[in-house]
Coordinates of C-alpha atoms and ligand atoms in Angstrom, one line a residue:
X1 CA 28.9 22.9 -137.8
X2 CA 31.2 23.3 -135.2
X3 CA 31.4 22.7 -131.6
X4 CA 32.4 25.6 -129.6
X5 CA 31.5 27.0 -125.7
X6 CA 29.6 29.9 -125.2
X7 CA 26.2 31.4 -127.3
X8 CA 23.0 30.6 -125.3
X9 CA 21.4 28.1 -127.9
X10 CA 18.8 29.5 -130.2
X11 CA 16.6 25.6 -129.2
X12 CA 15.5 23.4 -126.8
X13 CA 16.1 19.6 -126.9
X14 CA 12.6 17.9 -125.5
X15 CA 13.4 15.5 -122.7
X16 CA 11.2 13.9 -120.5
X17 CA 8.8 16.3 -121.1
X18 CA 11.4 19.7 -120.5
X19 CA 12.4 21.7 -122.9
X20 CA 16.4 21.7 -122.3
X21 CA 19.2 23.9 -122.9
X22 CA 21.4 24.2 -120.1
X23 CA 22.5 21.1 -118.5
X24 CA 22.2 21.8 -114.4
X25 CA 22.6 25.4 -113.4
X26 CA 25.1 26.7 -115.0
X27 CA 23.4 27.9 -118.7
X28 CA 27.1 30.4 -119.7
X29 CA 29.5 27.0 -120.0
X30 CA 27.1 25.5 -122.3
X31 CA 28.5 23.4 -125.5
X32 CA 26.4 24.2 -128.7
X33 CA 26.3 23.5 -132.4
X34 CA 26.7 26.5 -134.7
X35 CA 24.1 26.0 -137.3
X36 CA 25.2 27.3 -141.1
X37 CA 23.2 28.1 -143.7
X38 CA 24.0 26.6 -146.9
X39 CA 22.7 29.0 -148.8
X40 CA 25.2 32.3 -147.2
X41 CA 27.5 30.4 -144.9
X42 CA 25.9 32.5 -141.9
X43 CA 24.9 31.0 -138.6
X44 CA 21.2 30.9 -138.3
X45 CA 20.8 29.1 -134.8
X46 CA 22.8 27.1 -131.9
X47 CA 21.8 23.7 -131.2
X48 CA 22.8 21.9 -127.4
X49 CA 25.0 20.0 -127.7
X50 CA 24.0 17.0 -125.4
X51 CA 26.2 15.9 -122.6
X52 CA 26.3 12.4 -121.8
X53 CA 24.1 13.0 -118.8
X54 CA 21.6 14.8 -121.2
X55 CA 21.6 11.7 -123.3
X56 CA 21.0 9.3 -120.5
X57 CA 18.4 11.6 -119.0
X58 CA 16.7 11.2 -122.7
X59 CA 17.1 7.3 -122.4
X60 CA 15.8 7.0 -119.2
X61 CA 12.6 9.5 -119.2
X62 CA 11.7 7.7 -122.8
X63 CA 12.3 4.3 -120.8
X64 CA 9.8 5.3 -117.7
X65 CA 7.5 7.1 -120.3
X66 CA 7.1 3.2 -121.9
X67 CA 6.3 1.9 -118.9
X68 CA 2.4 3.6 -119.5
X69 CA 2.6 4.4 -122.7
X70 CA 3.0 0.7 -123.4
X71 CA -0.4 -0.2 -121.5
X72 CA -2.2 2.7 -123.9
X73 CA -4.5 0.8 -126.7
X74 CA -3.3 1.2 -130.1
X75 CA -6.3 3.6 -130.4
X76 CA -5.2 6.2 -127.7
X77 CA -1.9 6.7 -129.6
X78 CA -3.4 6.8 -132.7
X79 CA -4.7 10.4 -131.4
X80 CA -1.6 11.3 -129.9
X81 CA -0.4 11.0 -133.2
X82 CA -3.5 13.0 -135.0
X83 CA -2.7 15.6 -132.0
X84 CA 1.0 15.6 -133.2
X85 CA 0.1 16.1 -137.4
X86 CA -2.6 19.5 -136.4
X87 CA 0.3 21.0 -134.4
X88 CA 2.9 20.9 -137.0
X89 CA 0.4 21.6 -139.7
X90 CA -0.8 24.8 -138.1
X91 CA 3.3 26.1 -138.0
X92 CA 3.8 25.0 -141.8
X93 CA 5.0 28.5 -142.5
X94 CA 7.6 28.9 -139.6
X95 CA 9.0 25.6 -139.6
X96 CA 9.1 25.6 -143.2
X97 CA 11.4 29.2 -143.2
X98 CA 13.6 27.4 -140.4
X99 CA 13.7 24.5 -142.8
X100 CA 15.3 26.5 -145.1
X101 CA 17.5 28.6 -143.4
X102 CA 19.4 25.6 -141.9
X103 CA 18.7 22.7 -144.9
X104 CA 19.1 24.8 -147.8
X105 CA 16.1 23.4 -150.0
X106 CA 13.7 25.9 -151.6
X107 CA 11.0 27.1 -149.2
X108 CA 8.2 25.7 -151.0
X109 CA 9.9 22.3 -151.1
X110 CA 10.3 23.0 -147.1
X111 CA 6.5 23.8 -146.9
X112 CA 5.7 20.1 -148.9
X113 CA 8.2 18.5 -146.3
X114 CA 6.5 19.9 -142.9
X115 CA 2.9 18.9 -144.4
X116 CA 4.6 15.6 -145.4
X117 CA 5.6 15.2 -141.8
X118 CA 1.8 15.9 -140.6
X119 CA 0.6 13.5 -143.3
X120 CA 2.4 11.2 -142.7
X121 CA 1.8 10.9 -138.5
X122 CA -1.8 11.0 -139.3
X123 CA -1.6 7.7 -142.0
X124 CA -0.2 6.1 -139.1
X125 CA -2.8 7.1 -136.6
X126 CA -5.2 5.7 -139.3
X127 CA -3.3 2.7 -140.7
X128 CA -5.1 -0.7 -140.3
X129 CA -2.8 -1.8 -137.6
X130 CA -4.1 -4.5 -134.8
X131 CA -1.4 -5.6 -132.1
X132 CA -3.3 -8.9 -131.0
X133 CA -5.2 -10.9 -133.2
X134 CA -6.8 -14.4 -132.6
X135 CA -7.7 -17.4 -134.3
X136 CA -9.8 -20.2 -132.7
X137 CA -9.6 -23.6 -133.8
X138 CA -12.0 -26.7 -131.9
X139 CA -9.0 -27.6 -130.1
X140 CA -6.8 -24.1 -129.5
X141 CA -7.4 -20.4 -129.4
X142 CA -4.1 -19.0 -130.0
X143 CA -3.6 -15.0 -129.9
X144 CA -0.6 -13.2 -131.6
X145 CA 0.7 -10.6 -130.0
X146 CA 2.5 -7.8 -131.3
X147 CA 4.3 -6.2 -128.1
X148 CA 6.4 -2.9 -128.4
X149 CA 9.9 -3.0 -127.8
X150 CA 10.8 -0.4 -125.5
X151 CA 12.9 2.7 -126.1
X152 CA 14.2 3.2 -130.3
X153 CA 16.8 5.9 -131.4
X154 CA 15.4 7.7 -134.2
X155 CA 19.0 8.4 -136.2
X156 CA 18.1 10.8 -139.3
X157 CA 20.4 12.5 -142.0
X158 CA 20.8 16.2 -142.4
X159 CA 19.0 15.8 -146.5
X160 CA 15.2 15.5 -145.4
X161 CA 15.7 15.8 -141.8
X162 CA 12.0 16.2 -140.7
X163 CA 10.1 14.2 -143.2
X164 CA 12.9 11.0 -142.1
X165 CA 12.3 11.7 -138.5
X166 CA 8.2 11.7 -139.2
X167 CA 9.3 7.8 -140.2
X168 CA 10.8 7.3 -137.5
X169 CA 8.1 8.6 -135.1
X170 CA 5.5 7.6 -136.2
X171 CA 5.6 3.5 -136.4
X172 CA 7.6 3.7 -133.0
X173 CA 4.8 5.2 -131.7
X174 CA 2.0 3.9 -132.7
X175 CA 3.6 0.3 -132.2
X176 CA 3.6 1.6 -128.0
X177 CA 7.5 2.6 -128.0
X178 CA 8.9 5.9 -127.2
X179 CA 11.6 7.1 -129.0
X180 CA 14.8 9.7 -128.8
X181 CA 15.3 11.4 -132.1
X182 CA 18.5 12.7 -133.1
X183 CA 19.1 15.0 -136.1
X184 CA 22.1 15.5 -138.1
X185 CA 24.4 17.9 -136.5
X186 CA 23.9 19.9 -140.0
X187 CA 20.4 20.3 -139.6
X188 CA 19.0 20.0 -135.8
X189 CA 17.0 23.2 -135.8
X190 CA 13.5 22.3 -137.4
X191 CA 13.6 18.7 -135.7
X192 CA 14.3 20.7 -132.3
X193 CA 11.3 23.6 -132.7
X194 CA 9.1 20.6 -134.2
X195 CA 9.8 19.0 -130.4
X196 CA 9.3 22.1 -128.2
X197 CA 5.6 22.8 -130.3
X198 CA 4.9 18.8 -129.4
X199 CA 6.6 19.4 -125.5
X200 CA 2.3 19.4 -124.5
X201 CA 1.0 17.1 -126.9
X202 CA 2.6 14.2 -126.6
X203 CA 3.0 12.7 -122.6
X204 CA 6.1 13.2 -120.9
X205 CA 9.3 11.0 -122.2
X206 CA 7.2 9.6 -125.1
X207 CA 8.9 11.4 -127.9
X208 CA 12.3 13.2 -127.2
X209 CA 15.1 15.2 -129.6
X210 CA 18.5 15.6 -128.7
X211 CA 21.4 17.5 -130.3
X212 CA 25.0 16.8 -130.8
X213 CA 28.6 16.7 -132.5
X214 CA 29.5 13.8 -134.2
X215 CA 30.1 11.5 -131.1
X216 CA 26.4 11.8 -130.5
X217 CA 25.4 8.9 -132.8
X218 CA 27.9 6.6 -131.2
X219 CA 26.9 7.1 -128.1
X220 CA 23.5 6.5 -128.4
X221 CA 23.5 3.6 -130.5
X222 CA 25.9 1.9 -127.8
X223 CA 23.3 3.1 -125.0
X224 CA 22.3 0.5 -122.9
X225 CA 18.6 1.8 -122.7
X226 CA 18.3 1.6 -126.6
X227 CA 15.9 -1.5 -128.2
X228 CA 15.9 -0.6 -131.7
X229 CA 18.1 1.9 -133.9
X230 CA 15.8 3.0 -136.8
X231 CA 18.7 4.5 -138.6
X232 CA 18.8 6.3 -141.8
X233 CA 22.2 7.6 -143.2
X234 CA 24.7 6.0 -145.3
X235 CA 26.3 2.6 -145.9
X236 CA 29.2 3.4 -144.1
X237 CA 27.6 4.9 -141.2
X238 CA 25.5 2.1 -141.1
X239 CA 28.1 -1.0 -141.3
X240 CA 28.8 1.4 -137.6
X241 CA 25.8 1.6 -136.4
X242 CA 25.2 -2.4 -136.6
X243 CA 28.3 -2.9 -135.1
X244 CA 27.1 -1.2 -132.1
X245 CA 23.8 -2.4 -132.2
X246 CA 24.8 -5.9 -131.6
X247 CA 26.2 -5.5 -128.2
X248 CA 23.1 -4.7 -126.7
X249 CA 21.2 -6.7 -129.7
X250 CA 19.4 -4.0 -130.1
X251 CA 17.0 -4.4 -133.7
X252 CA 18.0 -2.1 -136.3
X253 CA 16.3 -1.1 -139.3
X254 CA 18.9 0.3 -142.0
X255 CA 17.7 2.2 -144.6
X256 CA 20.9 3.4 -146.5
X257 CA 22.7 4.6 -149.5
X258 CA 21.7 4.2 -153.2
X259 CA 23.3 4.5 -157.0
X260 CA 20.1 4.0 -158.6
X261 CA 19.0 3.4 -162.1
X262 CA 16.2 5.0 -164.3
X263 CA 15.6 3.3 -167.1
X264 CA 14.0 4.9 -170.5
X265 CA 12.4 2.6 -172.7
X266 CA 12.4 4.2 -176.7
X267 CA 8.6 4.5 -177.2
X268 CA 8.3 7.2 -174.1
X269 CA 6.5 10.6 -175.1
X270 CA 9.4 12.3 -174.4
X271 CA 7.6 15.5 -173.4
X272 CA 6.5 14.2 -170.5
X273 CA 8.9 12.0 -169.5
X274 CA 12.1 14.2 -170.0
X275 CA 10.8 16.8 -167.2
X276 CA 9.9 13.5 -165.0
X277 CA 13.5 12.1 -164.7
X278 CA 15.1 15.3 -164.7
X279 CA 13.2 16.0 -161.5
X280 CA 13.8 12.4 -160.2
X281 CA 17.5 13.0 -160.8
X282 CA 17.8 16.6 -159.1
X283 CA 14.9 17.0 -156.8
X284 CA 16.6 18.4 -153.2
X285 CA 19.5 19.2 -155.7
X286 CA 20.2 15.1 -156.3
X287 CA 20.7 14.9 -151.8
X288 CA 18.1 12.2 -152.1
X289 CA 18.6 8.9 -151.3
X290 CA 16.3 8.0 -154.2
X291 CA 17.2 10.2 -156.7
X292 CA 18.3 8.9 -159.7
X293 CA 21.7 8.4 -160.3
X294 CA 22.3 6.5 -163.5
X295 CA 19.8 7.0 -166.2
X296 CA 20.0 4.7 -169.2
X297 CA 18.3 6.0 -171.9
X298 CA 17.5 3.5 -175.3
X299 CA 19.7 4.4 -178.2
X300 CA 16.8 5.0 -180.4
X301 CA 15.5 8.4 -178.0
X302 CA 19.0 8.4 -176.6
X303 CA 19.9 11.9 -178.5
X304 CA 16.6 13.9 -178.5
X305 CA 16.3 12.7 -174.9
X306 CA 20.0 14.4 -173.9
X307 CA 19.0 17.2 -176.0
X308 CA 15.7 18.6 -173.8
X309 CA 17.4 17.2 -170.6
X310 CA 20.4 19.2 -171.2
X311 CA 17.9 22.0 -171.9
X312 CA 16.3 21.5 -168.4
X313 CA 19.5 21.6 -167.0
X314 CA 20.8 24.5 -168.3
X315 CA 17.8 26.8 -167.3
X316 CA 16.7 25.8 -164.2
X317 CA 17.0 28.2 -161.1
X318 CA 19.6 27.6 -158.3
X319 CA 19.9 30.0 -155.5
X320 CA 18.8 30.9 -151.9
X321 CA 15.9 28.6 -151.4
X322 CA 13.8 31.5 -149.8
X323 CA 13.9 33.4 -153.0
X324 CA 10.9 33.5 -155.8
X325 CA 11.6 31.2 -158.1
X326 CA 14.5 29.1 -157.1
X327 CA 13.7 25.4 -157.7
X328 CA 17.4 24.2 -156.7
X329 CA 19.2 25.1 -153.5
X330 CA 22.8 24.9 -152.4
X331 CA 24.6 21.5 -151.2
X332 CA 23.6 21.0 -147.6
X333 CA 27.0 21.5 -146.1
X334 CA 30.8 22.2 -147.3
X335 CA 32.4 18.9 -146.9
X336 CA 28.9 17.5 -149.4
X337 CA 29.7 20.6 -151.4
X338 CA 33.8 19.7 -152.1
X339 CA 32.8 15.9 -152.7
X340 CA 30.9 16.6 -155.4
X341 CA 32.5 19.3 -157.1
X342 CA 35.6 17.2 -156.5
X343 CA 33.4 14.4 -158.4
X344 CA 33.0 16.9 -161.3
X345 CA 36.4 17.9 -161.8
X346 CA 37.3 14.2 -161.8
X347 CA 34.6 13.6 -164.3
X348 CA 35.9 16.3 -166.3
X349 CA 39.8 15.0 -165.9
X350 CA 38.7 11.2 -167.4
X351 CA 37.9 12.7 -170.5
X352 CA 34.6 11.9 -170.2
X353 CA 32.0 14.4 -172.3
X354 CA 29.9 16.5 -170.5
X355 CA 26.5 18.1 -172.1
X356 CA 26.1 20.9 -169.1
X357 CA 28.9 21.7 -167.4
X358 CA 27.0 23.3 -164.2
X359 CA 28.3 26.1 -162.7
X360 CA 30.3 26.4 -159.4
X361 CA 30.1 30.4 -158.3
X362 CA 32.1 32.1 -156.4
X363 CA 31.0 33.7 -153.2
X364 CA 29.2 32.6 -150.3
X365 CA 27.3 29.5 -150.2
X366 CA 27.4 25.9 -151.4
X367 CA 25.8 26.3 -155.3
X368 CA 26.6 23.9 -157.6
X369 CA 24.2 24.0 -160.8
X370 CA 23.2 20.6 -162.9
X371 CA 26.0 19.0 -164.8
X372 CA 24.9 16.3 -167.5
X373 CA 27.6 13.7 -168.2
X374 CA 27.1 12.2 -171.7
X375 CA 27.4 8.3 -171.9
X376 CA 30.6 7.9 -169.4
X377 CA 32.2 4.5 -169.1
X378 CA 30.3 2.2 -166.5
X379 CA 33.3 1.9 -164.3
X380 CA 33.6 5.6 -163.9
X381 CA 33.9 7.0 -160.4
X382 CA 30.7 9.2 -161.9
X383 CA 28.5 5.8 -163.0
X384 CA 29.6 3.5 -159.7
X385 CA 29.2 6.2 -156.9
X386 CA 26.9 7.8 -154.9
X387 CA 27.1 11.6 -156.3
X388 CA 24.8 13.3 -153.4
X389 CA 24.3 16.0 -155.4
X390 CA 23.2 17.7 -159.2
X391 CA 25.3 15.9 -161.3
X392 CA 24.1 12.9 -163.5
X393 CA 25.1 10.5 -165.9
X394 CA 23.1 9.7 -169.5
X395 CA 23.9 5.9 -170.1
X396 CA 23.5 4.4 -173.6
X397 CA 21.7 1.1 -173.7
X398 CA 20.4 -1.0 -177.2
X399 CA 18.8 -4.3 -175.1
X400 CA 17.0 -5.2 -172.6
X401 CA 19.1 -8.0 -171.1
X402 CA 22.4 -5.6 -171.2
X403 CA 20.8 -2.9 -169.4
X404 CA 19.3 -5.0 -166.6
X405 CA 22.5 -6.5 -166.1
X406 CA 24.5 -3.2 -165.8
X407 CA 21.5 -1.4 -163.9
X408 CA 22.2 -4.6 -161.1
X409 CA 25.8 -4.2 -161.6
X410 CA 26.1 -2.0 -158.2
X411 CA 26.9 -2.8 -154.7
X412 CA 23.2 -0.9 -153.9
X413 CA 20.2 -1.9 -154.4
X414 CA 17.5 0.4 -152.9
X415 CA 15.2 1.9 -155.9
X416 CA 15.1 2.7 -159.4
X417 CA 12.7 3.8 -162.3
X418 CA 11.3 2.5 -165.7
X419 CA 9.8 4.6 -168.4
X420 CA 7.8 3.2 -171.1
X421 CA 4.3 3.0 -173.0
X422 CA 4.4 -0.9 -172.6
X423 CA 3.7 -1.4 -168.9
X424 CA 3.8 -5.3 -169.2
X425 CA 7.6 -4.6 -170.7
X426 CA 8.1 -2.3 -168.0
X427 CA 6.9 -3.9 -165.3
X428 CA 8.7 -7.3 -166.6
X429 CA 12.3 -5.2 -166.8
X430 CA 11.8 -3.6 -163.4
X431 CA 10.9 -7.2 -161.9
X432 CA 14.6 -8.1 -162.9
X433 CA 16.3 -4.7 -160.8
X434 CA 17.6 -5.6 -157.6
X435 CA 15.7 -3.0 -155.7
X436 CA 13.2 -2.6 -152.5
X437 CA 11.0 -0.1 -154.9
X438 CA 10.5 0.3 -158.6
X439 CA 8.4 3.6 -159.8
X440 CA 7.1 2.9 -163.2
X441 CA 6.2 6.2 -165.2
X442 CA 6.4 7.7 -162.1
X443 CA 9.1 9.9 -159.6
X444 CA 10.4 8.2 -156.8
X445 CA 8.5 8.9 -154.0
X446 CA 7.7 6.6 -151.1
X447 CA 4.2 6.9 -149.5
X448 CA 2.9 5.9 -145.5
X449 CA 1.6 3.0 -146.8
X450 CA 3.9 0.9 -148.6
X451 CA 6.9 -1.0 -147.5
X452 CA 10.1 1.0 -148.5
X453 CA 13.5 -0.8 -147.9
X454 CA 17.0 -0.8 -149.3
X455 CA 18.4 -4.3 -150.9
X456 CA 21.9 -5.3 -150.6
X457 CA 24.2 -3.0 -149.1
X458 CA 21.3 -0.3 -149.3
X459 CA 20.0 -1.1 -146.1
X460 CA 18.3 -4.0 -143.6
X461 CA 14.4 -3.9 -142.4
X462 CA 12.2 -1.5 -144.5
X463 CA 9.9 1.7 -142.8
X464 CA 6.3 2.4 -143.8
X465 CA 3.4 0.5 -144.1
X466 CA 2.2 -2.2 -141.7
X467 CA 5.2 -4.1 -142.2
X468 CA 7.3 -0.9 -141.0
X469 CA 4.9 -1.0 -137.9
X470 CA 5.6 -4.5 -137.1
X471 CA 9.5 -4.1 -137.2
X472 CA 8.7 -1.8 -134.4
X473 CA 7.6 -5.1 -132.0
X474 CA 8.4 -8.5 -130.8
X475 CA 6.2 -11.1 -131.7
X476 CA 4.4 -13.1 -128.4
X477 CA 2.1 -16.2 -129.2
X478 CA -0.5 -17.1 -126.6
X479 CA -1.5 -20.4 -127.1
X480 CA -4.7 -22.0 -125.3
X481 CA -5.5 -25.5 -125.6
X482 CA -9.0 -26.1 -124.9
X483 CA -10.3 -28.2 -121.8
Ligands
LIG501 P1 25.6 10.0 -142.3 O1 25.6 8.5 -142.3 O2 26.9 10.7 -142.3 O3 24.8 10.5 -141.0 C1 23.4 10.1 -140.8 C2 23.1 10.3 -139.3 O4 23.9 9.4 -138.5 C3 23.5 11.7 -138.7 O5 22.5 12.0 -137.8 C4 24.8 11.4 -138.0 O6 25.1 12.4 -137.0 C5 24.6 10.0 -137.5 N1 25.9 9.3 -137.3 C6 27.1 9.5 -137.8 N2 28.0 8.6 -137.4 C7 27.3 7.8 -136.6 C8 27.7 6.6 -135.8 N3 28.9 6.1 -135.9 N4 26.7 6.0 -135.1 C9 25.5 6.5 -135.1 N5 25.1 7.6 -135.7 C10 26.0 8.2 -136.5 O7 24.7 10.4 -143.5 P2 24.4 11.8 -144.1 O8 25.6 12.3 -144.8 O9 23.8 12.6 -143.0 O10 23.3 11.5 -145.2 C11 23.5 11.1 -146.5 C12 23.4 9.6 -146.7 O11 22.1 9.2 -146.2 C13 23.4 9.2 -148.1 O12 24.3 8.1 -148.3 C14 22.0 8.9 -148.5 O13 21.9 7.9 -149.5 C15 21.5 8.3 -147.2 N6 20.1 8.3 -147.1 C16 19.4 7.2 -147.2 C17 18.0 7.2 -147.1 C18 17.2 5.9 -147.2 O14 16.0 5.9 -146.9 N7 17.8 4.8 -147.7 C19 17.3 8.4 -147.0 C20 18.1 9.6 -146.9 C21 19.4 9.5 -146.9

């Protein structure tokens, strides 16, 4: 991604109800983003690159958009919100090839992310959500009121950039807010097509997308106009984006980076549970917040597990996403790419053993196959960091006690996975993680309807679910005392 004058931009940012390129008249000094993809290192689009008038244009039509959109009943933006979900469902194809192009991931992961996207508008639209109840006592009626905050900055990462800004969406609107979504420089293009197809289906100002270099972010999260930052990214980023959220006291939710732990009990059935944690490790080629990124594996299975995981490893297919057969695509971008190989070679360097060495081609395009580490140390760069990519650590554990206390010994806290037979053990052990979500037996995938949030330095607030909803307001009580 870089920032350069010139090429008319390949999509429109949605603002106020206009689909935007050009700021003013003057469309051949325009500032856009080349978009690379991963897979080739060719440009596949331009983004705009907003101008701080484009960005305050965004805040303000969002901010008169609220003004009505407020006043709607929870019931008329539930169908705004069904509206949304048919539109995108009927263009899974074409945004899905976009989603590859620019986000690297293979195209029939890209097709499960756009319908993810549609699914998960229309859970809202059908989630149990009231926004005034009332309870009458013989002395008091009192009504609790959930009232939408105003205008919230969708901030989303460049690793699942549509299904993240679906979360974002979604709760915002329901809750009677109307929101500016900004995607990662990285990976602007499906979030900006997704925006012109909605440009008719949603009313003017009530859901915009703007594009930008890196001091897009900042400026939006500073913006005067901005009530909540829903913010997804990592721990870093987010320490920033609080920062700027309190001068406005803006709310923020936070959801943020993770390290975390799967933990293999020894009486799994290995044949199924190998394949599971493989795939919780290296789904989107390990760029998921959730992946798993320490598995420790019981003594007992510890070998035979490392054996078919290795296997798994060695034989899956990495390549261009949008060829037959690929289930692993590149590294999103170059600067993810030379972190983690520079991880590897590190790895390597320490001494520690490694049971696939993945491959780093030559040539175009950010590959980097699986590489298995076999029982590093726990303070290895490989064990207390966030990899972002296909490489993963085998951990030996013998008790119960030892393993809960090294799988907590992390400065994140956002999710992890047990596997065992014994779901009272398992669900006892992953009590004890210091986690927002614990799969058991299962990948890690969060769903509409439950409460997902980060602990410790993982992230602040969680998304999804009624509670997800309700971050999304201010609480009012109405309280009557009768005559
Ligand atoms: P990032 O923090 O670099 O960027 C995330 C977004 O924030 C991008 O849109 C970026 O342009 C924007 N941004 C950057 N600096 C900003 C600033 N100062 N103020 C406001 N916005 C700013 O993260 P990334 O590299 O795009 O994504 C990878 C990280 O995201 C990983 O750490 C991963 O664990 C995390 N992540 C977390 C979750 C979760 O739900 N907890 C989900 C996906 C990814």
């Amino acid at each position: 991604m870089t920032s350069v004058i010139h090429p008319e931009p390949t999509h429109r940012m949605l603002i106020g109800g206009r689909l935007v390129s050009a700021e003013g008249d003057a469309p051949d000094v325009l500032n856009v983003l080349d978009v690379v993809n991963p897979a080739t290192e060719e440009i596949v689009g331009h983004a705009p690159d907003a101008t701080d008038a484009q960005l305050d244009a965004a805040v303000s039509a969002a901010r008169r958009a609220f003004e009505t959109w407020r006043t709607t009943s929870v019931d008329e933006r539930r169908a705004v919100l069904a509206a949304c979900a048919s539109t995108v469902r009927a263009h899974v194809e074409e945004l899905a090839v976009l989603l590859t192009t620019e986000q690297g991931k293979p195209l029939a992961d890209a097709r499960i992310e756009i319908a993810t996207f549609a699914d998960w508008l229309d859970a809202h639209a059908a989630m149990a959500y009231t926004d005034d109840e009332v309870t009458e006592t013989a002395t008091h009626r009192v009504r609790v009121r959930r009232v939408p905050l105003g205008v919230v900055a969708g901030i989303v990462p460049w690793n699942y950039p549509v299904v993240i800004a679906a979360k974002k969406i979604a709760p915002a609107l329901l809750a009677g807010n109307t929101i500016v979504v900004k995607p990662s420089p990285f990976t602007p293009l499906t979030t900006l097509r997704i925006g012109e197809l909605l440009a008719d289906v949603v009313p003017a100002g009530v859901l915009n997308t703007i594009s930008g270099g890196d001091s897009l972010g900042p400026r939006l999260t500073e913006h005067p106009g901005i009530r909540k930052i829903a913010f997804v990214g990592s721990t870093a980023t987010g320490r920033r984006v609080m920062a700027s959220a309190a001068r406005n006291l803006a709310r923020v939710t936070l959801e943020l980076g993770g390290n975390d732990p799967a933990i293999v009990l020894p009486d799994v059935d290995l044949d199924e549970v190998v394949p599971r944690v493989f795939w919780t490790c290296f789904a989107n080629s390990g760029q998921l917040c959730i992946a798993a990124k320490r598995v420790y594996v019981h003594e007992d299975v510890y070998d035979a597990f490392a054996e078919r995981f290795a296997e798994l490893a060695r034989t899956v297919k990495v390549g261009n996403g949008l060829e037959d057969g690929v289930r692993l695509g590149p590294l999103q971008n170059r600067a993810q790419y030379e972190k983690v190989v520079g991880l590897i070679k590190e790895t390597v360097g320490s001494g520690a053993r490694l049971l696939v060495e993945g491959a780093i081609p030559d040539g175009p395009g950010y590959f980097v196959h699986p590489t298995v580490v076999d029982d590093p140390a726990d303070d290895s760069a490989i064990v207390t960091r966030e990899p972002f990519g296909p490489v993963v650590p085998l951990l030996r554990f013998r008790d119960v006690d030892d393993v809960v206390r090294r799988a907590n010994d992390s400065e994140y806290g956002l999710s992890g996975t047990v596997w065992s037979r014994d779901i009272g053990a398992a669900e006892e052990l992953a009590a004890r993680i210091e986690v927002g979500t614990v799969w058991i037996n299962q990948e890690a995938i969060p769903t509409p309807d439950l409460p997902f949030g980060g602990h410790k330095a993982s992230g602040i607030g969680v998304e999804n679910g009624l509670e997800g909803v309700l971050e999304h307001t201010d609480t009012q009580v109405l309280s009557v005392r009768r005559a």
